[in-house]
PDB file of C-alpha atoms in Angstrom:
ATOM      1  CA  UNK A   1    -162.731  -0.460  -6.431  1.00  0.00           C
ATOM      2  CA  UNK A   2    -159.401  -1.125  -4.533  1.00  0.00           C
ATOM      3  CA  UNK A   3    -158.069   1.220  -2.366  1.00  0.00           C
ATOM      4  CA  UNK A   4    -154.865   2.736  -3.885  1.00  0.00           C
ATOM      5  CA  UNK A   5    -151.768   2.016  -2.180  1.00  0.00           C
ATOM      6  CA  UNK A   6    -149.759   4.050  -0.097  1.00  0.00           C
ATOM      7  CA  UNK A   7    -146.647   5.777  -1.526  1.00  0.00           C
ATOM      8  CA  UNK A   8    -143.199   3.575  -0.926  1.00  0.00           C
ATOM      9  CA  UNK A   9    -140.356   5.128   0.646  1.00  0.00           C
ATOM     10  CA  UNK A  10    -138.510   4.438  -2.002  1.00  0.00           C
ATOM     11  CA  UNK A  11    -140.466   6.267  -4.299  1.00  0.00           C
ATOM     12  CA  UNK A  12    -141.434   9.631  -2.504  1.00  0.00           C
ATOM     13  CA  UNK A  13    -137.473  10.264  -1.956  1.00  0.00           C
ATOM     14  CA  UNK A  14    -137.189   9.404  -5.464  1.00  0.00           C
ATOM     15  CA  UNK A  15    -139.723  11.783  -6.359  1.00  0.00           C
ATOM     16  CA  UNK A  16    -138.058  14.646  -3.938  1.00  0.00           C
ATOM     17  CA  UNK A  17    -135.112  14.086  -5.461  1.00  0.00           C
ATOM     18  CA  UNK A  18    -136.141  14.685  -8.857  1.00  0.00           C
ATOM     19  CA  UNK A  19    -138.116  18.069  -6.978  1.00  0.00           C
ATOM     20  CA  UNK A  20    -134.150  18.905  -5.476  1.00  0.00           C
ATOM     21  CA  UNK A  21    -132.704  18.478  -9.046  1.00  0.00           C
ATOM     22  CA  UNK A  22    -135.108  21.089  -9.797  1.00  0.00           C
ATOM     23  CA  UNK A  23    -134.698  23.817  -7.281  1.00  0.00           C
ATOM     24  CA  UNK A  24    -130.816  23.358  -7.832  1.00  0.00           C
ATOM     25  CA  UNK A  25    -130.225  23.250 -10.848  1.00  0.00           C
ATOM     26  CA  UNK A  26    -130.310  27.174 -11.713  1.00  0.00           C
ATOM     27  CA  UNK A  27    -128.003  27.471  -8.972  1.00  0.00           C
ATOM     28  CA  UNK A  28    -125.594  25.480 -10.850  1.00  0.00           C
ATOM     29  CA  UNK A  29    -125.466  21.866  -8.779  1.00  0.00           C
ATOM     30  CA  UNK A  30    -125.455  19.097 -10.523  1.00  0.00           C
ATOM     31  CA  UNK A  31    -126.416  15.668  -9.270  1.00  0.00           C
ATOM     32  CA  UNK A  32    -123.615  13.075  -9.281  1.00  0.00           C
ATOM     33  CA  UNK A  33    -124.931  10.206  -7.344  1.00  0.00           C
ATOM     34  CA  UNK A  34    -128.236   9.582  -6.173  1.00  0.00           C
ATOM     35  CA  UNK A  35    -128.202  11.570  -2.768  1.00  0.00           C
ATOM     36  CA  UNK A  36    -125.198  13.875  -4.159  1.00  0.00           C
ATOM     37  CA  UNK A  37    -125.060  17.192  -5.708  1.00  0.00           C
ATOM     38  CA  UNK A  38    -121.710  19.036  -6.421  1.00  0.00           C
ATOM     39  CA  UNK A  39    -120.945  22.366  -7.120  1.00  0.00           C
ATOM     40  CA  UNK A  40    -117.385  22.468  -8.706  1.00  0.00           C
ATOM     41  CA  UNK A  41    -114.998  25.455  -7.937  1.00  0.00           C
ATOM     42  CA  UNK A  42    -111.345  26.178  -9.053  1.00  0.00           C
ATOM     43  CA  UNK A  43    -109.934  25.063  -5.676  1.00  0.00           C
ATOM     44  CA  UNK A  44    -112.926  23.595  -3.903  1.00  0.00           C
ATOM     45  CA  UNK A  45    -116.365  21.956  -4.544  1.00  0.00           C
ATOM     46  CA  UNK A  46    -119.546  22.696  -2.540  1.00  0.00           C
ATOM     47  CA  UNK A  47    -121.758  19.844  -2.064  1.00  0.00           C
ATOM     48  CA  UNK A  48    -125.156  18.826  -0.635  1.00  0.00           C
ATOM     49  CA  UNK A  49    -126.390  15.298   0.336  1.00  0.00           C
ATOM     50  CA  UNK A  50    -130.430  14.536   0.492  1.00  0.00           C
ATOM     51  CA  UNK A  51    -131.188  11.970   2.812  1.00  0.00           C
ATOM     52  CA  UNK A  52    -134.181   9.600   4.686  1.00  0.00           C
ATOM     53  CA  UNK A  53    -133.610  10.594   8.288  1.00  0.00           C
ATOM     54  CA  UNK A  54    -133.740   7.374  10.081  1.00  0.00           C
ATOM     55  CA  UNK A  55    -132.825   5.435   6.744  1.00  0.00           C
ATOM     56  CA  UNK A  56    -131.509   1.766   7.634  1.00  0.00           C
ATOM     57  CA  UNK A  57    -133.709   1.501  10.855  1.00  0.00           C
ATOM     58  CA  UNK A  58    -137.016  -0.240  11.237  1.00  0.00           C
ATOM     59  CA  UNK A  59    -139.938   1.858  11.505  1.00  0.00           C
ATOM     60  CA  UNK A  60    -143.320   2.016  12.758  1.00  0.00           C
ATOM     61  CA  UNK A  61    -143.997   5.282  11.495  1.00  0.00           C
ATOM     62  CA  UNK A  62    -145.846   6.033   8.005  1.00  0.00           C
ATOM     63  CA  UNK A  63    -143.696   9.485   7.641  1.00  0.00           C
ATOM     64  CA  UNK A  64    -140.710  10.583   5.781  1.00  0.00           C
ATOM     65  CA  UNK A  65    -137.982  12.888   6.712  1.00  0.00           C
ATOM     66  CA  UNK A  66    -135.770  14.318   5.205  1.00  0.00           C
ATOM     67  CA  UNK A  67    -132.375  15.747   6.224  1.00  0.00           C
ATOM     68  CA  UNK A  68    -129.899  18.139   3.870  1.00  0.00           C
ATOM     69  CA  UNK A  69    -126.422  17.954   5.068  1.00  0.00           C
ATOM     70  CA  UNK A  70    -123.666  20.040   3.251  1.00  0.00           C
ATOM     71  CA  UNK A  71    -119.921  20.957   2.735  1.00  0.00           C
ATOM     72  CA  UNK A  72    -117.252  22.337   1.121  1.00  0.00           C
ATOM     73  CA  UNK A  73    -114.223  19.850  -0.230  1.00  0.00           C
ATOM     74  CA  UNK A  74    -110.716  21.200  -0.390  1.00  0.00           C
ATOM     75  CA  UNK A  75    -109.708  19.773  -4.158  1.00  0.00           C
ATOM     76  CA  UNK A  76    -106.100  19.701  -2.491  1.00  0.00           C
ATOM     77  CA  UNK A  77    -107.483  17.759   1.016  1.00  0.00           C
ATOM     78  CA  UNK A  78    -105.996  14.706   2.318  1.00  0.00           C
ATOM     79  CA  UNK A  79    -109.301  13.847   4.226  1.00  0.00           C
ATOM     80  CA  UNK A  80    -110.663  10.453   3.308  1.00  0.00           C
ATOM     81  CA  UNK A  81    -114.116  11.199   3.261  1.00  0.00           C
ATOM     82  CA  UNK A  82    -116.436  14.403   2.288  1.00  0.00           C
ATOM     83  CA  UNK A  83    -116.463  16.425   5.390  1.00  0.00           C
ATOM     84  CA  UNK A  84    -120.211  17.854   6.332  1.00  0.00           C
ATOM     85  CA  UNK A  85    -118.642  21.178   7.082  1.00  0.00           C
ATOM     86  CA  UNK A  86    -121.763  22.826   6.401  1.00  0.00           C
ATOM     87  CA  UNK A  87    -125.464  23.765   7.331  1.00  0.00           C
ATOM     88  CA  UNK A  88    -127.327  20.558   8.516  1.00  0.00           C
ATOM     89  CA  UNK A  89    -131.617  20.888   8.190  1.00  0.00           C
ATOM     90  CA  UNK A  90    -131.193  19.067  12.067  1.00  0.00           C
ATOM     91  CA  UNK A  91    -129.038  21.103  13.300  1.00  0.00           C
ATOM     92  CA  UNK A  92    -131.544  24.454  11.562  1.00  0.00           C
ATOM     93  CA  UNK A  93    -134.500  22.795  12.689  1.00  0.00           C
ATOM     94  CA  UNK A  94    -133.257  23.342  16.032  1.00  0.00           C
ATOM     95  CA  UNK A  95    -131.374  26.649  15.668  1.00  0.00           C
ATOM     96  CA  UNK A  96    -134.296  28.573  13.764  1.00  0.00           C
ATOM     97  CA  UNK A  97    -137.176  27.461  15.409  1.00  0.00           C
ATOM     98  CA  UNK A  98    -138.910  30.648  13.995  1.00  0.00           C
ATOM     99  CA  UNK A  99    -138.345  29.540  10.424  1.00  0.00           C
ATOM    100  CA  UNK A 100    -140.276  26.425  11.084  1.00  0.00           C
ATOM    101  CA  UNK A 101    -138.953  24.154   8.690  1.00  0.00           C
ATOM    102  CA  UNK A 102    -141.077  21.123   8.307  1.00  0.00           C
ATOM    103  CA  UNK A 103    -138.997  18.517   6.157  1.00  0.00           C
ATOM    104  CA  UNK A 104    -141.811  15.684   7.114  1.00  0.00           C
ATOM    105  CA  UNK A 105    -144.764  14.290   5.105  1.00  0.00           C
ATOM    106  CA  UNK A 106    -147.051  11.125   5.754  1.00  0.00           C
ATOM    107  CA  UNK A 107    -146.558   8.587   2.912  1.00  0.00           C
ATOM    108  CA  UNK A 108    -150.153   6.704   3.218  1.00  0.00           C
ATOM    109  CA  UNK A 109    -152.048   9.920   2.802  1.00  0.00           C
ATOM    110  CA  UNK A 110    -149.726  12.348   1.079  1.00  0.00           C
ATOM    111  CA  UNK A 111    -150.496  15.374   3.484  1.00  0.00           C
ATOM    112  CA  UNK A 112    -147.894  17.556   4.006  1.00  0.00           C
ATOM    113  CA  UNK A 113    -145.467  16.127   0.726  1.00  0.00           C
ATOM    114  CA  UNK A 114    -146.617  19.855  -0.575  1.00  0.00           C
ATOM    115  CA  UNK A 115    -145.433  21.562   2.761  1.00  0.00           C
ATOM    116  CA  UNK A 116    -142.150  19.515   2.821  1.00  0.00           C
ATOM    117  CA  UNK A 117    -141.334  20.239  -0.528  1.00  0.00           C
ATOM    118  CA  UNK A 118    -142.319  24.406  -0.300  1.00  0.00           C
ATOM    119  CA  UNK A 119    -139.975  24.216   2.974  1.00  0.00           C
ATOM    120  CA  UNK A 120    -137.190  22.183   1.057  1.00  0.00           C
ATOM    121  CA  UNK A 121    -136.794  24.979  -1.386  1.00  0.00           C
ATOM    122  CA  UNK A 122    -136.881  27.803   1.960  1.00  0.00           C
ATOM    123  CA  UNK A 123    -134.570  26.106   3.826  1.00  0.00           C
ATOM    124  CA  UNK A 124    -131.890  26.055   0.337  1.00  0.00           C
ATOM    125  CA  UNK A 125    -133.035  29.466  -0.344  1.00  0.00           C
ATOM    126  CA  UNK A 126    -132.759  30.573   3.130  1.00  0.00           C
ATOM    127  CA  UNK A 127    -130.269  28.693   4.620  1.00  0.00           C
ATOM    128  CA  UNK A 128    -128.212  26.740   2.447  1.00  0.00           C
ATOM    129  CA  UNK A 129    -127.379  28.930  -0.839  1.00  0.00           C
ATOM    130  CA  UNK A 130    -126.342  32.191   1.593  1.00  0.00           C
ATOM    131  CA  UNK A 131    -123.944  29.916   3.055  1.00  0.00           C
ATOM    132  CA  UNK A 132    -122.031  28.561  -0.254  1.00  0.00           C
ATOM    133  CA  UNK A 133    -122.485  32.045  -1.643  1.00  0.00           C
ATOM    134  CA  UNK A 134    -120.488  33.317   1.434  1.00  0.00           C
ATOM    135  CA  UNK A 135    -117.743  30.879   1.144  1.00  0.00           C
ATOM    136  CA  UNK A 136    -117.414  30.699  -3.130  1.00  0.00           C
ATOM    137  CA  UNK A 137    -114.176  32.507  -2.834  1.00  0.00           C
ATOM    138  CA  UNK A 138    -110.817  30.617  -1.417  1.00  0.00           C
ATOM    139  CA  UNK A 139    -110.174  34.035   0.588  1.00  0.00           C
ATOM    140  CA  UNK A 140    -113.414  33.973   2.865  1.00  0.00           C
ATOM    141  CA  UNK A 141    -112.944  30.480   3.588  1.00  0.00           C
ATOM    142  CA  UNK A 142    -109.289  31.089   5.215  1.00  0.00           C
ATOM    143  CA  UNK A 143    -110.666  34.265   6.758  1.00  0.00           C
ATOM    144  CA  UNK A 144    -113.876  32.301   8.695  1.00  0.00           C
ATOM    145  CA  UNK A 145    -113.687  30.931  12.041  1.00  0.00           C
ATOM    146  CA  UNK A 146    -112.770  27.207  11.877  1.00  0.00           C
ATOM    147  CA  UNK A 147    -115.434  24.525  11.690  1.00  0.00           C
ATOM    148  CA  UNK A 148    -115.799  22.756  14.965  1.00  0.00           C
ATOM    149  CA  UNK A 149    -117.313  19.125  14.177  1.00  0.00           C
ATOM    150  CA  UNK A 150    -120.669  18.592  16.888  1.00  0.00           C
ATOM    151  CA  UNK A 151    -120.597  22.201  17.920  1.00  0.00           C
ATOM    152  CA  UNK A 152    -124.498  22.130  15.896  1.00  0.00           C
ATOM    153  CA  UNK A 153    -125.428  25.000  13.231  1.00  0.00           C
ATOM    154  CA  UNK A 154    -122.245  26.982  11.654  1.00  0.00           C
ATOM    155  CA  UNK A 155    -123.127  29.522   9.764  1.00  0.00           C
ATOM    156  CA  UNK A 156    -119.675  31.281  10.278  1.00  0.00           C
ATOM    157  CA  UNK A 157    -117.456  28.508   9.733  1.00  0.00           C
ATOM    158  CA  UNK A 158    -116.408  26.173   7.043  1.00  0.00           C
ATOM    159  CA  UNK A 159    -113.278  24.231   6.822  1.00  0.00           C
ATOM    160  CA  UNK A 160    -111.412  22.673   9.610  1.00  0.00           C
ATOM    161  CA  UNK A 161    -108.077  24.140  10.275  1.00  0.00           C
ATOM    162  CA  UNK A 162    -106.306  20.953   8.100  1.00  0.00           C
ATOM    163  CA  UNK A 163    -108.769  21.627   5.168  1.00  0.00           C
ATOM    164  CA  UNK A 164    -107.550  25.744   5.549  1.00  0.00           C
ATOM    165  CA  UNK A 165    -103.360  24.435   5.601  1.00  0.00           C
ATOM    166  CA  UNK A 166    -104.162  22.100   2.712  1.00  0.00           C
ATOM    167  CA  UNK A 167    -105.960  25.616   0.722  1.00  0.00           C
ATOM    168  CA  UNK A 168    -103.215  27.936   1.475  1.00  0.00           C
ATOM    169  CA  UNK A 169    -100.593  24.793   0.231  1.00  0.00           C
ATOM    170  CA  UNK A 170    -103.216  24.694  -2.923  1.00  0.00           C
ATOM    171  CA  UNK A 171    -103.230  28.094  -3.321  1.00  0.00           C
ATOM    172  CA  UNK A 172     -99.261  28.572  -3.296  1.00  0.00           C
ATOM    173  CA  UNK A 173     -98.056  25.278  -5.046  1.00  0.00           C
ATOM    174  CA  UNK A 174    -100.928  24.076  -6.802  1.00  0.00           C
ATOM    175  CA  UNK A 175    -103.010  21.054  -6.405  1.00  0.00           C
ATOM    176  CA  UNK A 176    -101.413  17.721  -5.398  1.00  0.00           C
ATOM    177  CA  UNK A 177    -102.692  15.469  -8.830  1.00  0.00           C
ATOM    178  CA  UNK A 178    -103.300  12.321  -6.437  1.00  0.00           C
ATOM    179  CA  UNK A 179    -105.510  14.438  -3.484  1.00  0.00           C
ATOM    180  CA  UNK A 180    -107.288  16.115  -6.494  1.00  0.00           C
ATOM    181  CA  UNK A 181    -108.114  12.795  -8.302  1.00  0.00           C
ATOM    182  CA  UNK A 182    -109.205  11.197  -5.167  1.00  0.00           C
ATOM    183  CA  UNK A 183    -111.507  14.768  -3.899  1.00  0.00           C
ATOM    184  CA  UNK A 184    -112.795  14.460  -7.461  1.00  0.00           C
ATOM    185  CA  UNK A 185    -113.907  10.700  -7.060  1.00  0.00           C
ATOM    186  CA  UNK A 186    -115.389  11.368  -3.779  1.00  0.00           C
ATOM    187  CA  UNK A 187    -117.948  13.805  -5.133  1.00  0.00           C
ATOM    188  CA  UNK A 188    -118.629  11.117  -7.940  1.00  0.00           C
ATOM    189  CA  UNK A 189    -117.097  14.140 -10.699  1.00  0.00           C
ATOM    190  CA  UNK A 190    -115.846  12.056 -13.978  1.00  0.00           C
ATOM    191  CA  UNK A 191    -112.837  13.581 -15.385  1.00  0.00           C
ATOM    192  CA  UNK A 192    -111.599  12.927 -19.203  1.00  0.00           C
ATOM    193  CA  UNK A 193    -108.950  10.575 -20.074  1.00  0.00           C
TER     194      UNK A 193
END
């Protein structure tokens, strides 16, 4: 009898994706692109990206890990890209030690995919939820520190202090049509013709 074959890559992420769908999915997230899930907001959108760490380099190493980075988009911002403004699993891995998050599992054997996936809820329950919760309303995210790119875990902070001008300006004038369309295709939302 042949020896079954080790999980791909490919297909572990795909199955902790469909596992992610699942855990955030009450919590009102949808997925938009493969690695994407959006949270849509009168003014904003909150939005988490599952990746492969290490994804695109050669490796020796029969693991997986994963990494959640998140964010909050300004409808109204001029930035070009989705800003990770928010809780990153490397940066928490590092910052709550005591939580012991273990976003890791061996893809030959399986062992641990249980673990990782347990700990992938507790660090969105724990971690990442709490945060969009605390900045849902336009009002907290003016009132929080500024986000300071490479300055590691956040919890207090959210928007940069261009992303906080271009929410007041939002907030007073209304949403420029172009920055909205172009936030809106950025977190892969369809809107109706």
């Amino acid at each position: 009898m042949p020896e079954p074959s080790p999980a791909t890559p490919t297909a572990s992420l795909a199955g902790m994706q469909a596992a992610f769908d699942a855990l955030l999915a009450p919590t009102g997230f949808q997925r938009m692109r493969k690695m994407l899930w959006v949270q849509r907001h009168a003014h904003t959108a909150s939005f988490v990206f599952l990746q492969r760490e290490g994804a695109g380099r050669a490796s020796v190493d029969t693991s997986l890990a994963l990494r959640l980075q998140a964010g909050v988009r300004v409808l109204d911002s001029d930035f070009p890209a989705l800003a990770l403004n928010g809780p990153d699993s490397q940066d928490a891995l590092l910052a709550l030690r005591e939580s012991r998050f273990h976003l890791r599992f061996n893809l030959a054997s399986g062992h641990g995919s249980e673990r990782c996936l347990t700990d992938l809820g507790r660090y969105t329950a724990e971690v990442l939820l709490p945060w969009f919760a605390r900045f849902a309303a336009p009002e907290a995210l003016l009132a929080a520190p500024s986000f300071i790119p490479a300055a590691g875990l956040q919890c207090d902070a959210a928007l940069s202090d261009d992303d906080k001008a271009c929410l007041r300006h939002t907030l007073q004038h209304g949403a420029d049509p172009a920055r909205l369309a172009a936030s809106l295709k950025l977190l892969g939302i369809k809107t109706r013709a």
